[in-house]
Short mmCIF file of C-alpha atoms and ligand atoms in Angstrom, two decimals:
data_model
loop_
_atom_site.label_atom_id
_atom_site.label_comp_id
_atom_site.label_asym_id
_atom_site.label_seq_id
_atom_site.Cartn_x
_atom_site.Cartn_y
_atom_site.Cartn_z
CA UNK A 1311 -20.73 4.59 -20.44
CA UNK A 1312 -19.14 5.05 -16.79
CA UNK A 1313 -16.31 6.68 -16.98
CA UNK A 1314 -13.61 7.14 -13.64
CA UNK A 1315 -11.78 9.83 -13.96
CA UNK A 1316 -8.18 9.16 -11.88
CA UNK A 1317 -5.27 11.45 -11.08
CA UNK A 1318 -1.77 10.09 -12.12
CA UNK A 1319 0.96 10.58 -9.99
CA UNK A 1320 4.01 9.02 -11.52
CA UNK A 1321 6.59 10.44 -9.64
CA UNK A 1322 10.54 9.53 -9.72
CA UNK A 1323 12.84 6.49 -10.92
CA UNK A 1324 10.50 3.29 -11.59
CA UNK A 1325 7.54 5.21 -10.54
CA UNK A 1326 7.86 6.65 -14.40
CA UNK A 1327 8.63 2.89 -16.13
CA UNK A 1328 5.89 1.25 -13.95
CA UNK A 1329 2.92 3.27 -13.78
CA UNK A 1330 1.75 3.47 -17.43
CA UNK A 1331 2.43 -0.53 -17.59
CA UNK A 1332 -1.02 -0.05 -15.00
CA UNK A 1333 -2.78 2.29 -17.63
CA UNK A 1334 -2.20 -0.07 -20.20
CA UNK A 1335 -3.44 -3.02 -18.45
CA UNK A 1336 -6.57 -0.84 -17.05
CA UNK A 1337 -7.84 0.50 -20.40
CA UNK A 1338 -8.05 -3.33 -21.55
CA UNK A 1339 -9.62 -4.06 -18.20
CA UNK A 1340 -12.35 -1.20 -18.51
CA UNK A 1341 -13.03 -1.57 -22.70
CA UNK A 1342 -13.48 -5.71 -21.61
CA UNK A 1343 -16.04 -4.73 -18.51
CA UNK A 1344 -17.69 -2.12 -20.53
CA UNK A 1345 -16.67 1.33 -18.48
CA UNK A 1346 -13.60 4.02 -19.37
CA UNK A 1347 -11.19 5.55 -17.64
CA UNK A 1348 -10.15 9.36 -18.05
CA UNK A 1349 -5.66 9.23 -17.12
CA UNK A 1350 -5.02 12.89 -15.60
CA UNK A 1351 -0.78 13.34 -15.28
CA UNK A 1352 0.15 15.53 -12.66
CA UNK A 1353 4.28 16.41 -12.75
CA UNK A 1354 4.87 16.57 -9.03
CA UNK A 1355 8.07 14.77 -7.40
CA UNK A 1356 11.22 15.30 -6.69
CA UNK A 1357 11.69 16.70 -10.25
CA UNK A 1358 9.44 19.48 -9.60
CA UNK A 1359 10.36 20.00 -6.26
CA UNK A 1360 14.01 20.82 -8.10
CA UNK A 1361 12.50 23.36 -10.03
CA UNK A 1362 9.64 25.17 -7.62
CA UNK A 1363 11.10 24.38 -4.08
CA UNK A 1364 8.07 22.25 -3.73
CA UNK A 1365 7.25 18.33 -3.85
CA UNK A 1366 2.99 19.24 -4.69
CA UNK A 1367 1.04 22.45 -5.78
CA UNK A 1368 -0.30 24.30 -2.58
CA UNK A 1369 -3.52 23.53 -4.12
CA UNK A 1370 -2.98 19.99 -5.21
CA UNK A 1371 -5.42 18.62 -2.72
CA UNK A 1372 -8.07 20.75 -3.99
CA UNK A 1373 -7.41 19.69 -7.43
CA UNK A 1374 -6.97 15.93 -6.52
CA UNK A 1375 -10.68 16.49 -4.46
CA UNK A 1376 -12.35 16.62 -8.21
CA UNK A 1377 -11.07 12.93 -9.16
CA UNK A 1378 -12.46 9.18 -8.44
CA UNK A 1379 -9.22 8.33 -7.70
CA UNK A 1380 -5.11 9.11 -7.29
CA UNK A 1381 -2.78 6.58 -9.32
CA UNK A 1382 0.59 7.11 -8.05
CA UNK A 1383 3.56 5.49 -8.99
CA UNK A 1384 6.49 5.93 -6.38
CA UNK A 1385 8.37 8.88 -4.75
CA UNK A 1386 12.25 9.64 -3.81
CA UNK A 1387 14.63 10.62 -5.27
CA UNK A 1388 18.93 10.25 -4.47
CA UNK A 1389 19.10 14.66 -4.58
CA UNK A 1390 15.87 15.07 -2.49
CA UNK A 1391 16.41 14.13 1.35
CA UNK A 1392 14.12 11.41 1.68
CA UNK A 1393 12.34 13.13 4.77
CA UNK A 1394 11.30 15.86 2.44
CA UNK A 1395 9.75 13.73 -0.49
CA UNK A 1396 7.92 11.52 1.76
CA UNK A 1397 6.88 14.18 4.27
CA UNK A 1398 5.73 16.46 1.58
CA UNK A 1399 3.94 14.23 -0.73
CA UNK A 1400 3.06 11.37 0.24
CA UNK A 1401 2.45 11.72 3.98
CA UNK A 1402 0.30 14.90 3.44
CA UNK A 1403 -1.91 13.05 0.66
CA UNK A 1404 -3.01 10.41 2.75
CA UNK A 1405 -3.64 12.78 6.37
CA UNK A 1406 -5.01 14.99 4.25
CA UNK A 1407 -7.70 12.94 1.75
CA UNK A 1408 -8.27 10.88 5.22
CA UNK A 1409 -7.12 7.87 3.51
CA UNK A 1410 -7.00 6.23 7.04
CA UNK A 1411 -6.84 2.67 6.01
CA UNK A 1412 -3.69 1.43 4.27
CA UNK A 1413 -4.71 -2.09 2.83
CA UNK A 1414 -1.77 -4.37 1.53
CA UNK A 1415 -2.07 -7.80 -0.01
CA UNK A 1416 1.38 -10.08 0.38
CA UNK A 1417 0.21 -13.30 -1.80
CA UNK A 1418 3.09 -15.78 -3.45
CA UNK A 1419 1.50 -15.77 -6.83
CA UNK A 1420 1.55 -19.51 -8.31
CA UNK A 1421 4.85 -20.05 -9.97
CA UNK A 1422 7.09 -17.64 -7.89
CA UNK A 1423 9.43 -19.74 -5.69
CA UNK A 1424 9.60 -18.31 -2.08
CA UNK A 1425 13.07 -17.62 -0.34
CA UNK A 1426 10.96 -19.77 2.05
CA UNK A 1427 11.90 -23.02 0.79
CA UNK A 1428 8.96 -25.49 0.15
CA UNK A 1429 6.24 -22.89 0.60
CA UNK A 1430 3.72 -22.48 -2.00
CA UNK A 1431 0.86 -20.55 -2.90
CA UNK A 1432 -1.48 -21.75 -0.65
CA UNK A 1433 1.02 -20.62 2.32
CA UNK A 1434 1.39 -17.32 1.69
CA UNK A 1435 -1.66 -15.68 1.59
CA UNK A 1436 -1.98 -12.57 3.67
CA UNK A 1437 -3.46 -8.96 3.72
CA UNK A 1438 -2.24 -5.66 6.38
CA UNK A 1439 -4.61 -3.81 7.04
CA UNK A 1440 -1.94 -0.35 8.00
CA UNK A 1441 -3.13 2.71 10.00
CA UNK A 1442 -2.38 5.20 7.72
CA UNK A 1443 -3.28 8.26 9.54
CA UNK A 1444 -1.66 9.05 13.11
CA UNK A 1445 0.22 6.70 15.22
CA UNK A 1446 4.33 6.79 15.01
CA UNK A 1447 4.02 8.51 11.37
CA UNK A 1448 1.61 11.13 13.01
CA UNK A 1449 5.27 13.96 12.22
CA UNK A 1450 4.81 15.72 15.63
CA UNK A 1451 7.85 16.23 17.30
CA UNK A 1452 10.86 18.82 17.46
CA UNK A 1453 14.78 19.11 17.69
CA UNK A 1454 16.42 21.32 20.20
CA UNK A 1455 20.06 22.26 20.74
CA UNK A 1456 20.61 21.56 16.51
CA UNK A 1457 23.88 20.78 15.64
CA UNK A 1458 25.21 20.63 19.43
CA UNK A 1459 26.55 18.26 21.83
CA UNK A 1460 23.50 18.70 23.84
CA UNK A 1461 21.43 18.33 20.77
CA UNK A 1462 17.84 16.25 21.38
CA UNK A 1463 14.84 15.53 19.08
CA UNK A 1464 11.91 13.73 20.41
CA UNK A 1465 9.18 11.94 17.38
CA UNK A 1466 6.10 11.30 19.40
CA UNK A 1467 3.24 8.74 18.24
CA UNK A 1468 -0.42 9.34 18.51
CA UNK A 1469 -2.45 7.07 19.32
CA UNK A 1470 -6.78 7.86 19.28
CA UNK A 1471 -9.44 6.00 20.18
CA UNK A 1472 -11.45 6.66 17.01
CA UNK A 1473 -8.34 5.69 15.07
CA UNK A 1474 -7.67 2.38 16.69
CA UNK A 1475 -11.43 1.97 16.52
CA UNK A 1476 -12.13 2.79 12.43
CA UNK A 1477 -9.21 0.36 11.24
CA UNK A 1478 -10.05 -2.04 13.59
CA UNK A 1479 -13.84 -2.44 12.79
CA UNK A 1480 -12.59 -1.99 9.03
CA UNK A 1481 -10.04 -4.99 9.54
CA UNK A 1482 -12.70 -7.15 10.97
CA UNK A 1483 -14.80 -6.24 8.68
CA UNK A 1484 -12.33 -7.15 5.91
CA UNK A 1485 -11.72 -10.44 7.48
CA UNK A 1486 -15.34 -11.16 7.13
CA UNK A 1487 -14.89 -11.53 3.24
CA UNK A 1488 -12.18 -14.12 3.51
CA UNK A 1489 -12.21 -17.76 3.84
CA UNK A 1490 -10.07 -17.78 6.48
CA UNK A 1491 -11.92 -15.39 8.71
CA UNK A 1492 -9.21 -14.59 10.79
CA UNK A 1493 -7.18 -11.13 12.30
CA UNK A 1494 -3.89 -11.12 14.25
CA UNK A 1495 -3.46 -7.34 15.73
CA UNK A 1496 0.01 -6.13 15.73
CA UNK A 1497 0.85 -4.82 18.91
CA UNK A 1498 4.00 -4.40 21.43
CA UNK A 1499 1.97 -3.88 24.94
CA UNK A 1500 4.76 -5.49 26.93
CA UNK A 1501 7.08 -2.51 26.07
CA UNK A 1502 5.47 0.91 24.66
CA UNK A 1503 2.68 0.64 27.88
CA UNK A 1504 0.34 3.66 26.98
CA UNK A 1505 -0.03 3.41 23.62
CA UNK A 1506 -0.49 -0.01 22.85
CA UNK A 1507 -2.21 -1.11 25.85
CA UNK A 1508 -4.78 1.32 24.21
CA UNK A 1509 -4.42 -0.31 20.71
CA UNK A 1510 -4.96 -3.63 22.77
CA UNK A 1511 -8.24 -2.45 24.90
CA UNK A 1512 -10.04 -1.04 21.31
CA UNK A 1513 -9.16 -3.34 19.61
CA UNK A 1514 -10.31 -6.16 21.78
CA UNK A 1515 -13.82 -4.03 22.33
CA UNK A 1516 -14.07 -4.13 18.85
CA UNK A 1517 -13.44 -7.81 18.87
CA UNK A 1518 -16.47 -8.42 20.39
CA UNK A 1519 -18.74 -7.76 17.77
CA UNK A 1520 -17.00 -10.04 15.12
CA UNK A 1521 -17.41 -13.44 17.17
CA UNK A 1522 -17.53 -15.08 13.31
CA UNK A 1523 -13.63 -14.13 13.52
CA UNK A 1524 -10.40 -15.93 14.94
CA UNK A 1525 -8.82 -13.02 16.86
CA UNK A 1526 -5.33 -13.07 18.09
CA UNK A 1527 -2.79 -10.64 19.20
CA UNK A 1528 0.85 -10.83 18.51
CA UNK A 1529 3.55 -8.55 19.74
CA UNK A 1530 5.09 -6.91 16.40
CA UNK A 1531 8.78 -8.79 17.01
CA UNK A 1532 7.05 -12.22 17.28
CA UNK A 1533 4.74 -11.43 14.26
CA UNK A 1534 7.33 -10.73 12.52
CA UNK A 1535 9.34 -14.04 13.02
CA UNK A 1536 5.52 -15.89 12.47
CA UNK A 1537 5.18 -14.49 8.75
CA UNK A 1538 8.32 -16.10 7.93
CA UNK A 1539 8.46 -19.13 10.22
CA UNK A 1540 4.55 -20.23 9.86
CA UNK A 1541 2.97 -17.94 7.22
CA UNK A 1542 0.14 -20.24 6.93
CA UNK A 1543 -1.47 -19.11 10.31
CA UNK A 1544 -1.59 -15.64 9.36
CA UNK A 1545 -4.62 -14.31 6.77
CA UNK A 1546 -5.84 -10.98 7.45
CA UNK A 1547 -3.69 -8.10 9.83
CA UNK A 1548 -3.95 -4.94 11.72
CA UNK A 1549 -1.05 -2.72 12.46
CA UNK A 1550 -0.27 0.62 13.49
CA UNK A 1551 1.14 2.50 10.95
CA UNK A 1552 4.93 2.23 11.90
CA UNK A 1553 4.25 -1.69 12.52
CA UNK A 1554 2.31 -2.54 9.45
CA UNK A 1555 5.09 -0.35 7.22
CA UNK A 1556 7.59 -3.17 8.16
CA UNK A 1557 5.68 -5.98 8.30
CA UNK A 1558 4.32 -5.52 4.59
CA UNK A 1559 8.20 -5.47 3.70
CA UNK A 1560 8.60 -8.46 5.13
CA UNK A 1561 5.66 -10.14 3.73
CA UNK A 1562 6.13 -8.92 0.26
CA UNK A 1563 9.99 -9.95 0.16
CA UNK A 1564 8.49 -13.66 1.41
CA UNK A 1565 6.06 -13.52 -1.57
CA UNK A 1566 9.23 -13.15 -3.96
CA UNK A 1567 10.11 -9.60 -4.43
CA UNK A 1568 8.80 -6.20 -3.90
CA UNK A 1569 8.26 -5.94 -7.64
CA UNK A 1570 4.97 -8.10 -6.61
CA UNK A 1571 3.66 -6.50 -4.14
CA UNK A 1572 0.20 -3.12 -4.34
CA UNK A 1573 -1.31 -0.96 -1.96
CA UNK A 1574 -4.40 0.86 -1.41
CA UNK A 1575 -5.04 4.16 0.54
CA UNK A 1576 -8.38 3.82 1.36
CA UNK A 1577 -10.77 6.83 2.55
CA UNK A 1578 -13.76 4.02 3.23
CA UNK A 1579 -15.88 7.03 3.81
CA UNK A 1580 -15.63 7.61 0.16
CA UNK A 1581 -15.87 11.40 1.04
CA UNK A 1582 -12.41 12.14 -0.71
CA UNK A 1583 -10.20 10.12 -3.48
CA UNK A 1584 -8.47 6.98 -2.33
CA UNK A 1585 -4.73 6.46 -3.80
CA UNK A 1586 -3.20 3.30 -4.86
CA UNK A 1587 0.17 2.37 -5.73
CA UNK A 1588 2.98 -0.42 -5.76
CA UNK A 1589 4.15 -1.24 -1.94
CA UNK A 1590 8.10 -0.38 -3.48
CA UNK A 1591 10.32 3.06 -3.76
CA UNK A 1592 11.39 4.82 -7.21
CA UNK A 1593 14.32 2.05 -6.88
CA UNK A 1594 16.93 4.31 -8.16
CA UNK A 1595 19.33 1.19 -8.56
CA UNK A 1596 18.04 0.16 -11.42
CA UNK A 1597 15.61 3.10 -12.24
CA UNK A 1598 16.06 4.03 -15.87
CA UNK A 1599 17.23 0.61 -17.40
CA UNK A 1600 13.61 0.17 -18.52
CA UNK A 1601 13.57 -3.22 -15.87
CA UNK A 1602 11.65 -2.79 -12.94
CA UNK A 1603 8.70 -5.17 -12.50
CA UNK A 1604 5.65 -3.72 -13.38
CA UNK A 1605 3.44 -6.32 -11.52
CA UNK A 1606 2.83 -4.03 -8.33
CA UNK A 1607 1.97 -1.46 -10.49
CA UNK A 1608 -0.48 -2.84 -12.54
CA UNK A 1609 -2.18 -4.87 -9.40
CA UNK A 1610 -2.82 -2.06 -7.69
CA UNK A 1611 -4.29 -0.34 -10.40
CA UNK A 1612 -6.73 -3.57 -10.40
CA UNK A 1613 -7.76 -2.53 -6.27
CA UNK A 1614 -8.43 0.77 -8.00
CA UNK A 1615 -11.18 -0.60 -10.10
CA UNK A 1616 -12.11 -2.30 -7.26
CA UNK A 1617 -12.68 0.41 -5.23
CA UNK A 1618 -14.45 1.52 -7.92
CA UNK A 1619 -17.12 -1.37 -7.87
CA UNK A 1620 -15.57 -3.06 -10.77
CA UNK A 1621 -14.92 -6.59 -9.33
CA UNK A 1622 -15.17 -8.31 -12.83
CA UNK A 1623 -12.57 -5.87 -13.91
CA UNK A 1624 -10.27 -6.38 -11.15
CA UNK A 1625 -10.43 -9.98 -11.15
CA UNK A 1626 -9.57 -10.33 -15.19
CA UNK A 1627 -6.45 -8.50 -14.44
CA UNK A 1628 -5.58 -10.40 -11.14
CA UNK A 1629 -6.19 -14.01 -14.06
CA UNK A 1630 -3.67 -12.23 -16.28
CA UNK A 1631 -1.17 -11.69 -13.69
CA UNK A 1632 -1.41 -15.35 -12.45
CA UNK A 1633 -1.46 -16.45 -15.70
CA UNK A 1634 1.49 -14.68 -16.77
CA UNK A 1635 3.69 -15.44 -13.83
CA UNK A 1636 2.43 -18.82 -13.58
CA UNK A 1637 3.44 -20.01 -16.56
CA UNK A 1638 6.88 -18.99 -15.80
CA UNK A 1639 7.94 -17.71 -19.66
CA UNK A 1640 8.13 -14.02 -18.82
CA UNK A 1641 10.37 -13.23 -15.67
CA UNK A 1642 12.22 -9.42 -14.57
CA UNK A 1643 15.43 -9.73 -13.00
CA UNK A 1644 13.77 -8.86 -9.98
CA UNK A 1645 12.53 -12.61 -10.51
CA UNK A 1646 15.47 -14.68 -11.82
CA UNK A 1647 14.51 -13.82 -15.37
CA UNK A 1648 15.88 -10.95 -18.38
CA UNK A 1649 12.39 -9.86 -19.26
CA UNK A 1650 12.32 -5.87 -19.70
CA UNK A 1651 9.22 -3.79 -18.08
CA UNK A 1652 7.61 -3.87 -21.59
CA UNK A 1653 7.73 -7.61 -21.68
CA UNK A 1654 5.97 -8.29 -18.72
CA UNK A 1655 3.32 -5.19 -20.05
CA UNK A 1656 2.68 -6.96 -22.77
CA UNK A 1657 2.25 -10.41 -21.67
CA UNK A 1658 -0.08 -9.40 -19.13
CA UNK A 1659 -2.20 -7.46 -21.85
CA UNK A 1660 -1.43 -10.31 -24.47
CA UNK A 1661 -3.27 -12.51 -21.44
CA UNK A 1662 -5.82 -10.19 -20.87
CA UNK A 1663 -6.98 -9.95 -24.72
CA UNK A 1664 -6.84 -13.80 -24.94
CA UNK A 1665 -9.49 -14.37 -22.27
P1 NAI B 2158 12.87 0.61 -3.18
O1 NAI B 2158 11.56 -0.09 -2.98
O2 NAI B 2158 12.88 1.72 -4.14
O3 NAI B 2158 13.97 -0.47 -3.62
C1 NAI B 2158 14.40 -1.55 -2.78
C2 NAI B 2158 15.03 -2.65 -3.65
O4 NAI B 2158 13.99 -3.35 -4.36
C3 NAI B 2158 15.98 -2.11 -4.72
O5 NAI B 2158 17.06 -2.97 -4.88
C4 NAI B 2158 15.13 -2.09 -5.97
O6 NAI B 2158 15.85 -2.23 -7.17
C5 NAI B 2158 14.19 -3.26 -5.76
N1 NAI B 2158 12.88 -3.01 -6.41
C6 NAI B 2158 11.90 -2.18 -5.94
N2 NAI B 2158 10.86 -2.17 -6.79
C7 NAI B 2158 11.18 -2.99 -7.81
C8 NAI B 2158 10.50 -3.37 -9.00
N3 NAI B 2158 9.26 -2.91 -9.32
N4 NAI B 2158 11.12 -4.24 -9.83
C9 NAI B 2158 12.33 -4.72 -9.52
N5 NAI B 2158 13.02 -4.40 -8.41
C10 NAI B 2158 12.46 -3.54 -7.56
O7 NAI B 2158 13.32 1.13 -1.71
P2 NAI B 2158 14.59 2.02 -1.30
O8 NAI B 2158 15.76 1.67 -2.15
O9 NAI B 2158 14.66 1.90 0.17
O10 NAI B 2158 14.14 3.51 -1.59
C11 NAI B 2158 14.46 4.21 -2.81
C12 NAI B 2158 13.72 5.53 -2.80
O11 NAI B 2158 12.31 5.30 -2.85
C13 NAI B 2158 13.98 6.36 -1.55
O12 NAI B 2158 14.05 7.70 -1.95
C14 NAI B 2158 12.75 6.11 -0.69
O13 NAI B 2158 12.45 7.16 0.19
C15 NAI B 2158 11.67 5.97 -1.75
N6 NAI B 2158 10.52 5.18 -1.33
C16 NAI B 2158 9.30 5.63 -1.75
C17 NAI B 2158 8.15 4.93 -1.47
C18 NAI B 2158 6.87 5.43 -2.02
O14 NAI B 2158 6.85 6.24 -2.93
N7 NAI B 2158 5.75 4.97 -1.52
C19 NAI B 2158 8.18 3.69 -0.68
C20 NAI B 2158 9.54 3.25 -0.34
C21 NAI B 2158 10.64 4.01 -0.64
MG1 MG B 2159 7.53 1.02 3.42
#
């Protein structure tokens, strides 16, 4: 039998609640499509970095290299500055495994009302399509004069050809596989005149050889308005990396809440392991009242199997999770509803087993 063998990074607050509610659902997934799955846990977070001065191992990407795949759950933590978590983990894990593509589905599921009134499923539809490997999150940069009146720091963005080029042609290419066959490029020309005149020239080269797609550019502001104000227009997205991180919090608080809403760090090369994980934080709100929504979680453990070639898989779990939701019983506070983690678990696995 196949069997994927996948890295598990739960990490802080929800991360911990959230992430086996995903192993669940993906062991029912895999026995039902006929492969397994082998769950590594690796302790790293803000807890460890409390105890070793460190977020990782200084080998962790070697010992991530010998997986299929990295599960992670969320990271951040309320005694860790969050520059350090995210700069150390997170940030470093995608550069690093070249998981240049950040992918990011924002669909209202049937049965979740919209705070856009009147919208339904059909509306909101969309995907991002993030950098997720240089740009404005590329960490070069300094301070100077610390702690002074004259005190400066300067955060510069990088902008390549070959990375405009790569997530372009893989956005296109994405766009290809949906009915819509359409891309909107996020971009801001009018102001930020170097950069994004670039993103603007590749990206319209690129253009070229998809003539099958309905290209448009927006500048980011107006895009921004255009998710909430005519949703409908939008299906698939490309964004920088600073752009798409704030456009897929828009479009996953207009599908409902950011409970809902999974992401994919996607190496397409396949030459290292891609990541996946919910879209939200370690939500230390509510983080150990056993409530988050688990529904991020355990959708982007369905892109994992995916990635992995397991379509059948992927869609049985995406059936649950409609199922579930759209029949309205079983709802997180996150959602209007008093359901606990473990009820949602187990009515998405209770729908999976009665397929
Ligand atoms: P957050 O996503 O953790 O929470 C924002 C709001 O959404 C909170 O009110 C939270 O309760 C709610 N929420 C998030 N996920 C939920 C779920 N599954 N079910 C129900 N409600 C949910 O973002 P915030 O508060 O800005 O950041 C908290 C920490 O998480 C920070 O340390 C931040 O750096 C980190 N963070 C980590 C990310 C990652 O690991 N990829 C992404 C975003 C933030
Ligand atoms: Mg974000």
């Amino acid at each position: 039998m196949k069997t994927y063998r996948i890295a598990v990074i739960a990490g802080d607050g929800i991360g911990q609640e959230v992430i086996p509610a995903g192993i669940d659902v993906m062991k029912i997934a895999a026995s039902q499509a006929g492969f397994t799955c082998d769950f590594t846990q690796f302790p790293w977070g803000s807890e460890f970095y409390l105890k070793n001065g460190r977020m990782l191992d200084a080998d962790a990407v070697d010992q991530l290299m010998k997986f299929d795949a990295i599960y992670l759950g969320a990271i951040g933590d309320p005694r860790v500055a969050d520059h350090i978590s995210a700069r150390e983990l997170i940030l470093p894990l995608r550069q690093r495994l070249r998981q240049y593509v950040n992918l990011r589905p924002m669909r209202l599921l049937p049965g979740i009302t919209s705070p856009l009134a009147g919208r339904a499923a059909a509306d909101i539809d969309m995907v991002c399509v993030r950098e997720n490997s240089e740009g404005e999150y590329c960490g070069i940069g300094g301070r100077l004069h610390a702690g002074t009146p004259d005190e400066l720091a300067e955060q510069t963005g990088i902008f390549t050809r070959r990375g405009i080029e790569r997530i372009a042609r893989y956005a296109f290419t994405f766009a290809r596989t949906r009915p819509r066959k359409m891309l909107a490029s996020a971009t801001k020309s009018n102001a930020l005149q170097h950069a994004m005149v670039m993103w603007d020239e590749v990206v319209g080269e690129v253009a070229k050889d998809f003539p099958d797609i309905e290209y448009r550019k927006y500048h980011v502001d107006a895009l921004a308005a255009r998710m909430i104000t005519a949703p409908q227009t939008l299906d698939v997205i490309v964004a920088s990396n600073l752009f798409g991180d704030i456009l897929t919090d828009v479009g996953s608080a207009i599908s409902g809440s950011l409970g809902v809403g999974p992401s994919g760090n996607i190496n397409p090369d396949r030459t290292t392991p891609s990541m996946f994980e919910p879209i939200h934080g370690s939500a230390p709100d509510i983080a150990g009242k056993g409530i988050a929504n688990p529904i991020a979680a355990i959708w982007a453990g369905a892109m994992m199997l995916d990635h992995f070639g397991e379509r059948a898989a992927h869609d049985g779990i995406l059936k649950a999770i409609e199922g579930v939701i759209g029949n309205a019983k079983v709802r997180t506070p996150d959602l209007g509803g008093t359901a606990k983690t473990a009820d949602m678990t187990k009515a998405v696995t209770a729908a999976m087993v009665a397929r």
